[in-house]
mmCIF file of C-alpha atoms in Angstrom:
data_model
loop_
_atom_site.group_PDB
_atom_site.id
_atom_site.type_symbol
_atom_site.label_atom_id
_atom_site.label_comp_id
_atom_site.label_asym_id
_atom_site.label_seq_id
_atom_site.Cartn_x
_atom_site.Cartn_y
_atom_site.Cartn_z
ATOM 1 C CA MET A 1 -9.233 -12.339 -8.438
ATOM 2 C CA ILE A 2 -8.796 -9.860 -5.612
ATOM 3 C CA SER A 3 -5.952 -7.357 -5.476
ATOM 4 C CA PHE A 4 -5.063 -5.632 -2.234
ATOM 5 C CA ASP A 5 -3.252 -2.443 -1.447
ATOM 6 C CA VAL A 6 -0.758 -3.113 1.345
ATOM 7 C CA TRP A 7 -0.005 -0.070 3.526
ATOM 8 C CA GLY A 8 -3.179 1.167 5.211
ATOM 9 C CA THR A 9 -5.090 -1.918 4.066
ATOM 10 C CA ILE A 10 -3.065 -4.988 5.096
ATOM 11 C CA LEU A 11 -0.390 -3.308 7.227
ATOM 12 C CA ASN A 12 -0.751 -0.299 9.527
ATOM 13 C CA LEU A 13 0.918 2.636 7.775
ATOM 14 C CA ASP A 14 0.668 4.943 10.794
ATOM 15 C CA LEU A 15 2.692 2.545 12.953
ATOM 16 C CA MET A 16 5.356 2.094 10.291
ATOM 17 C CA LEU A 17 5.648 5.837 9.701
ATOM 18 C CA LYS A 18 6.012 6.380 13.451
ATOM 19 C CA SER A 19 8.766 3.774 13.618
ATOM 20 C CA PHE A 20 10.521 5.376 10.621
ATOM 21 C CA ILE A 21 10.228 8.887 12.090
ATOM 22 C CA ASP A 22 11.465 7.709 15.505
ATOM 23 C CA SER A 23 14.468 6.064 13.849
ATOM 24 C CA LEU A 24 15.284 9.258 11.949
ATOM 25 C CA ASN A 25 14.888 11.305 15.128
ATOM 26 C CA GLU A 26 17.409 9.057 16.874
ATOM 27 C CA LEU A 27 19.899 9.429 14.038
ATOM 28 C CA ILE A 28 19.820 13.215 13.771
ATOM 29 C CA GLY A 29 18.689 14.248 17.252
ATOM 30 C CA GLY A 30 15.622 16.238 16.214
ATOM 31 C CA ASP A 31 11.945 15.953 15.331
ATOM 32 C CA VAL A 32 11.448 15.222 11.625
ATOM 33 C CA SER A 33 7.770 14.233 11.734
ATOM 34 C CA GLU A 34 6.592 17.363 9.912
ATOM 35 C CA ASP A 35 9.276 16.975 7.254
ATOM 36 C CA VAL A 36 8.372 13.340 6.587
ATOM 37 C CA MET A 37 4.686 14.125 6.267
ATOM 38 C CA MET A 38 5.350 17.076 3.954
ATOM 39 C CA VAL A 39 7.443 14.914 1.614
ATOM 40 C CA ARG A 40 4.830 12.163 1.760
ATOM 41 C CA LYS A 41 2.123 14.653 0.775
ATOM 42 C CA ARG A 42 4.275 15.923 -2.104
ATOM 43 C CA ILE A 43 4.904 12.439 -3.502
ATOM 44 C CA LYS A 44 1.201 11.607 -3.360
ATOM 45 C CA GLU A 45 0.354 14.839 -5.210
ATOM 46 C CA LEU A 46 2.918 14.032 -7.897
ATOM 47 C CA ARG A 47 1.545 10.507 -8.281
ATOM 48 C CA LYS A 48 -2.010 11.778 -8.518
ATOM 49 C CA ASN A 49 -1.006 14.036 -11.411
ATOM 50 C CA PHE A 50 1.269 11.410 -13.042
ATOM 51 C CA GLU A 51 4.234 13.768 -12.675
ATOM 52 C CA ILE A 52 6.781 11.159 -11.536
ATOM 53 C CA GLU A 53 8.721 9.084 -14.013
ATOM 54 C CA PRO A 54 7.395 5.496 -13.812
ATOM 55 C CA GLY A 55 9.403 3.464 -11.314
ATOM 56 C CA ARG A 56 10.977 6.554 -9.713
ATOM 57 C CA ASP A 57 8.502 7.266 -6.894
ATOM 58 C CA PHE A 58 10.466 5.355 -4.234
ATOM 59 C CA GLU A 59 13.858 6.839 -5.125
ATOM 60 C CA LEU A 60 12.365 10.319 -5.392
ATOM 61 C CA SER A 61 10.796 10.047 -1.923
ATOM 62 C CA GLN A 62 14.196 9.288 -0.387
ATOM 63 C CA GLU A 63 15.899 12.030 -2.403
ATOM 64 C CA LEU A 64 13.345 14.691 -1.443
ATOM 65 C CA LEU A 65 13.454 13.747 2.229
ATOM 66 C CA ALA A 66 17.260 13.712 2.309
ATOM 67 C CA GLU A 67 17.321 17.124 0.618
ATOM 68 C CA ARG A 68 14.759 18.581 3.014
ATOM 69 C CA LEU A 69 16.683 17.309 6.048
ATOM 70 C CA ASN A 70 20.105 18.126 4.545
ATOM 71 C CA LEU A 71 21.187 14.500 4.971
ATOM 72 C CA GLU A 72 22.867 11.887 2.860
ATOM 73 C CA ILE A 73 20.423 9.338 1.427
ATOM 74 C CA ASP A 74 22.249 6.645 3.383
ATOM 75 C CA ALA A 75 20.817 8.129 6.600
ATOM 76 C CA ILE A 76 17.296 7.700 5.217
ATOM 77 C CA ARG A 77 18.111 4.106 4.296
ATOM 78 C CA ARG A 78 19.513 3.377 7.747
ATOM 79 C CA ALA A 79 16.416 4.801 9.417
ATOM 80 C CA ALA A 80 14.163 2.643 7.251
ATOM 81 C CA ALA A 81 16.197 -0.463 8.093
ATOM 82 C CA LYS A 82 16.046 0.310 11.816
ATOM 83 C CA ALA A 83 12.310 0.974 11.597
ATOM 84 C CA ILE A 84 11.379 -2.510 10.416
ATOM 85 C CA LEU A 85 13.419 -4.044 13.263
ATOM 86 C CA LYS A 86 11.221 -2.257 15.814
ATOM 87 C CA ILE A 87 7.771 -3.255 14.626
ATOM 88 C CA ASN A 88 5.708 -6.102 16.056
ATOM 89 C CA GLU A 89 2.538 -7.956 15.111
ATOM 90 C CA SER A 90 0.398 -4.901 15.822
ATOM 91 C CA ILE A 91 1.517 -3.733 12.362
ATOM 92 C CA VAL A 92 -1.089 -6.134 10.895
ATOM 93 C CA MET A 93 -4.442 -4.389 10.491
ATOM 94 C CA ASP A 94 -7.363 -5.776 12.484
ATOM 95 C CA GLY A 95 -9.379 -8.387 10.605
ATOM 96 C CA VAL A 96 -6.802 -8.982 7.879
ATOM 97 C CA HIS A 97 -6.076 -12.620 8.723
ATOM 98 C CA GLN A 98 -9.807 -13.346 8.831
ATOM 99 C CA VAL A 99 -10.404 -11.797 5.416
ATOM 100 C CA LEU A 100 -7.407 -13.454 3.782
ATOM 101 C CA ARG A 101 -8.401 -16.870 5.152
ATOM 102 C CA PHE A 102 -11.872 -16.384 3.686
ATOM 103 C CA VAL A 103 -10.389 -15.506 0.304
ATOM 104 C CA GLU A 104 -8.111 -18.538 0.404
ATOM 105 C CA ASP A 105 -10.844 -20.913 1.622
ATOM 106 C CA ASN A 106 -13.062 -19.861 -1.267
ATOM 107 C CA GLY A 107 -10.406 -20.574 -3.868
ATOM 108 C CA LEU A 108 -9.940 -16.962 -4.972
ATOM 109 C CA ARG A 109 -6.626 -15.755 -6.321
ATOM 110 C CA SER A 110 -5.195 -12.770 -4.483
ATOM 111 C CA VAL A 111 -2.318 -10.409 -5.192
ATOM 112 C CA ILE A 112 -0.839 -7.267 -3.705
ATOM 113 C CA ILE A 113 -0.530 -4.078 -5.741
ATOM 114 C CA GLY A 114 1.438 -1.561 -3.716
ATOM 115 C CA ASN A 115 3.115 1.793 -4.022
ATOM 116 C CA VAL A 116 6.467 2.340 -2.337
ATOM 117 C CA MET A 117 7.728 5.346 -0.384
ATOM 118 C CA PHE A 118 10.720 5.840 1.968
ATOM 119 C CA TRP A 119 11.437 2.092 2.368
ATOM 120 C CA PRO A 120 11.818 -0.416 -0.491
ATOM 121 C CA SER A 121 9.326 -3.133 -1.345
ATOM 122 C CA SER A 122 11.812 -5.739 -0.127
ATOM 123 C CA TYR A 123 11.174 -4.502 3.429
ATOM 124 C CA THR A 124 7.419 -4.827 2.952
ATOM 125 C CA ARG A 125 7.931 -8.361 1.654
ATOM 126 C CA LEU A 126 9.955 -9.200 4.777
ATOM 127 C CA ILE A 127 7.215 -7.874 7.047
ATOM 128 C CA LEU A 128 4.566 -9.912 5.238
ATOM 129 C CA GLU A 129 6.733 -13.022 5.562
ATOM 130 C CA ARG A 130 7.482 -12.367 9.216
ATOM 131 C CA PHE A 131 3.826 -12.202 10.181
ATOM 132 C CA ARG A 132 2.757 -15.053 7.875
ATOM 133 C CA LEU A 133 0.749 -12.933 5.457
ATOM 134 C CA ALA A 134 2.803 -13.526 2.314
ATOM 135 C CA GLU A 135 1.539 -17.113 2.069
ATOM 136 C CA TYR A 136 -1.970 -15.854 1.308
ATOM 137 C CA PHE A 137 -0.927 -14.090 -1.900
ATOM 138 C CA ASP A 138 -0.222 -15.627 -5.293
ATOM 139 C CA ARG A 139 2.070 -12.735 -6.186
ATOM 140 C CA GLN A 140 3.092 -9.252 -5.073
ATOM 141 C CA TYR A 141 3.516 -6.219 -7.336
ATOM 142 C CA TYR A 142 5.237 -3.037 -6.170
ATOM 143 C CA SER A 143 5.907 0.265 -7.882
ATOM 144 C CA ASP A 144 9.691 0.069 -7.441
ATOM 145 C CA GLU A 145 9.739 -3.343 -9.133
ATOM 146 C CA VAL A 146 7.035 -3.024 -11.787
ATOM 147 C CA GLY A 147 8.095 0.374 -13.112
ATOM 148 C CA ALA A 148 4.624 1.856 -12.654
ATOM 149 C CA TYR A 149 2.759 3.273 -9.673
ATOM 150 C CA LYS A 150 -0.869 3.596 -8.662
ATOM 151 C CA PRO A 151 -3.023 5.205 -10.059
ATOM 152 C CA MET A 152 -1.337 4.276 -13.381
ATOM 153 C CA GLU A 153 -3.353 1.593 -15.123
ATOM 154 C CA GLU A 154 -0.202 -0.373 -16.010
ATOM 155 C CA ILE A 155 0.342 -1.549 -12.432
ATOM 156 C CA PHE A 156 -3.272 -2.731 -12.169
ATOM 157 C CA LEU A 157 -3.185 -4.547 -15.504
ATOM 158 C CA LYS A 158 0.151 -6.323 -15.067
ATOM 159 C CA PRO A 159 -1.148 -9.114 -12.783
ATOM 160 C CA LEU A 160 -4.200 -9.521 -14.990
ATOM 161 C CA SER A 161 -2.072 -10.208 -18.038
ATOM 162 C CA GLU A 162 0.131 -12.643 -16.116
ATOM 163 C CA PHE A 163 -2.827 -14.609 -14.749
ATOM 164 C CA GLY A 164 -5.000 -14.326 -17.865
ATOM 165 C CA VAL A 165 -7.820 -12.484 -16.085
ATOM 166 C CA ASN A 166 -10.129 -9.786 -17.464
ATOM 167 C CA PRO A 167 -10.440 -6.463 -15.574
ATOM 168 C CA CYS A 168 -14.145 -7.059 -14.962
ATOM 169 C CA GLU A 169 -13.213 -10.213 -13.036
ATOM 170 C CA VAL A 170 -11.014 -8.390 -10.511
ATOM 171 C CA VAL A 171 -11.821 -6.461 -7.338
ATOM 172 C CA HIS A 172 -9.173 -4.080 -5.986
ATOM 173 C CA VAL A 173 -9.291 -3.152 -2.301
ATOM 174 C CA GLY A 174 -7.468 -0.177 -0.837
ATOM 175 C CA ASP A 175 -7.667 2.907 1.370
ATOM 176 C CA SER A 176 -6.594 5.656 -1.052
ATOM 177 C CA PHE A 177 -9.326 7.293 -3.097
ATOM 178 C CA PHE A 178 -7.096 8.382 -5.970
ATOM 179 C CA GLU A 179 -4.393 5.712 -5.979
ATOM 180 C CA ASP A 180 -6.532 2.655 -5.221
ATOM 181 C CA PHE A 181 -10.173 3.456 -5.889
ATOM 182 C CA ARG A 182 -10.079 5.774 -8.886
ATOM 183 C CA GLY A 183 -6.999 4.076 -10.285
ATOM 184 C CA ALA A 184 -8.652 0.657 -10.239
ATOM 185 C CA LEU A 185 -11.919 1.918 -11.719
ATOM 186 C CA ASP A 186 -10.104 3.775 -14.492
ATOM 187 C CA ALA A 187 -8.265 0.537 -15.327
ATOM 188 C CA GLY A 188 -11.607 -1.269 -15.653
ATOM 189 C CA LEU A 189 -11.531 -3.171 -12.358
ATOM 190 C CA HIS A 190 -14.145 -3.223 -9.629
ATOM 191 C CA ALA A 191 -13.000 -1.260 -6.583
ATOM 192 C CA VAL A 192 -13.643 -1.256 -2.850
ATOM 193 C CA LEU A 193 -12.510 1.781 -0.860
ATOM 194 C CA ILE A 194 -11.812 1.342 2.840
ATOM 195 C CA SER A 195 -12.853 4.659 4.343
ATOM 196 C CA ARG A 196 -12.742 4.448 8.128
ATOM 197 C CA ARG A 197 -14.549 7.770 8.554
ATOM 198 C CA SER A 198 -17.544 7.118 6.289
ATOM 199 C CA ARG A 199 -20.520 4.818 6.178
ATOM 200 C CA PRO A 200 -20.467 1.906 3.737
ATOM 201 C CA GLU A 201 -22.182 2.832 0.494
ATOM 202 C CA THR A 202 -22.300 2.214 -3.222
ATOM 203 C CA ILE A 203 -20.404 4.886 -5.147
ATOM 204 C CA GLY A 204 -21.268 3.687 -8.625
ATOM 205 C CA GLY A 205 -19.295 2.617 -11.643
ATOM 206 C CA GLY A 206 -18.237 -0.650 -10.038
ATOM 207 C CA GLY A 207 -17.187 0.988 -6.771
ATOM 208 C CA LEU A 208 -18.162 0.332 -3.169
ATOM 209 C CA MET A 209 -17.116 1.879 0.129
ATOM 210 C CA ILE A 210 -16.674 0.107 3.473
ATOM 211 C CA GLU A 211 -15.428 1.153 6.911
ATOM 212 C CA ASP A 212 -13.674 -2.053 7.947
ATOM 213 C CA VAL A 213 -11.782 -4.618 5.863
ATOM 214 C CA ARG A 214 -13.866 -7.387 7.468
ATOM 215 C CA GLU A 215 -16.910 -6.079 5.616
ATOM 216 C CA LEU A 216 -15.227 -7.300 2.455
ATOM 217 C CA ILE A 217 -16.348 -10.839 3.324
ATOM 218 C CA THR A 218 -20.015 -9.813 3.035
ATOM 219 C CA LEU A 219 -19.356 -7.926 -0.205
ATOM 220 C CA LEU A 220 -17.657 -10.925 -1.774
ATOM 221 C CA LYS A 221 -20.667 -13.066 -0.855
ATOM 222 C CA THR A 222 -23.297 -10.636 -2.126
ATOM 223 C CA GLU A 223 -21.882 -8.145 -4.638
ATOM 224 C CA PHE A 224 -19.238 -9.940 -6.721
#
């Protein structure tokens, strides 16, 4: 089985964040880019240290951003809704369709394991459906639905228990060192980190690093 992170791995997070920030700017008539990135950094720090109540990371991200901008949460929700209406197929990361077709053609199960921030997982599901990516996955697991977030081992182990798979039989692929890579390894899975600024290499302990998601095809042929 292969599990994939979604934002930054399957879908372009930078483009979605830009759309979200632009939508907020339109609503309040100012530049909120620094505020959004500061709240995003804070949520990631809290996740890394397991300081958020399980299942609360999405709600907390909206609450912190609304507080920082002195807005009602409904304004954050409206901006998120407007943001997904603006995106186009460029939101799909290069090479993703190629990799997912390879996985499907080789009879491998695949799932998504994703954290959620600013917009709910239902929006991510809609985007995956819109651009015909959802059909590649057997199931999708998100932190606002599962009640656990990466790097917590519970979110990595939930699909394994449902599909009757051992951790050593699963490869998790993602672009976050702490949430995806370390989280997966600590849960007993193999892990592949997509690091677009580093050369591919073996990190040890069941972990590998690549620069481009398309390199996953070679890894699946030779390493797993």
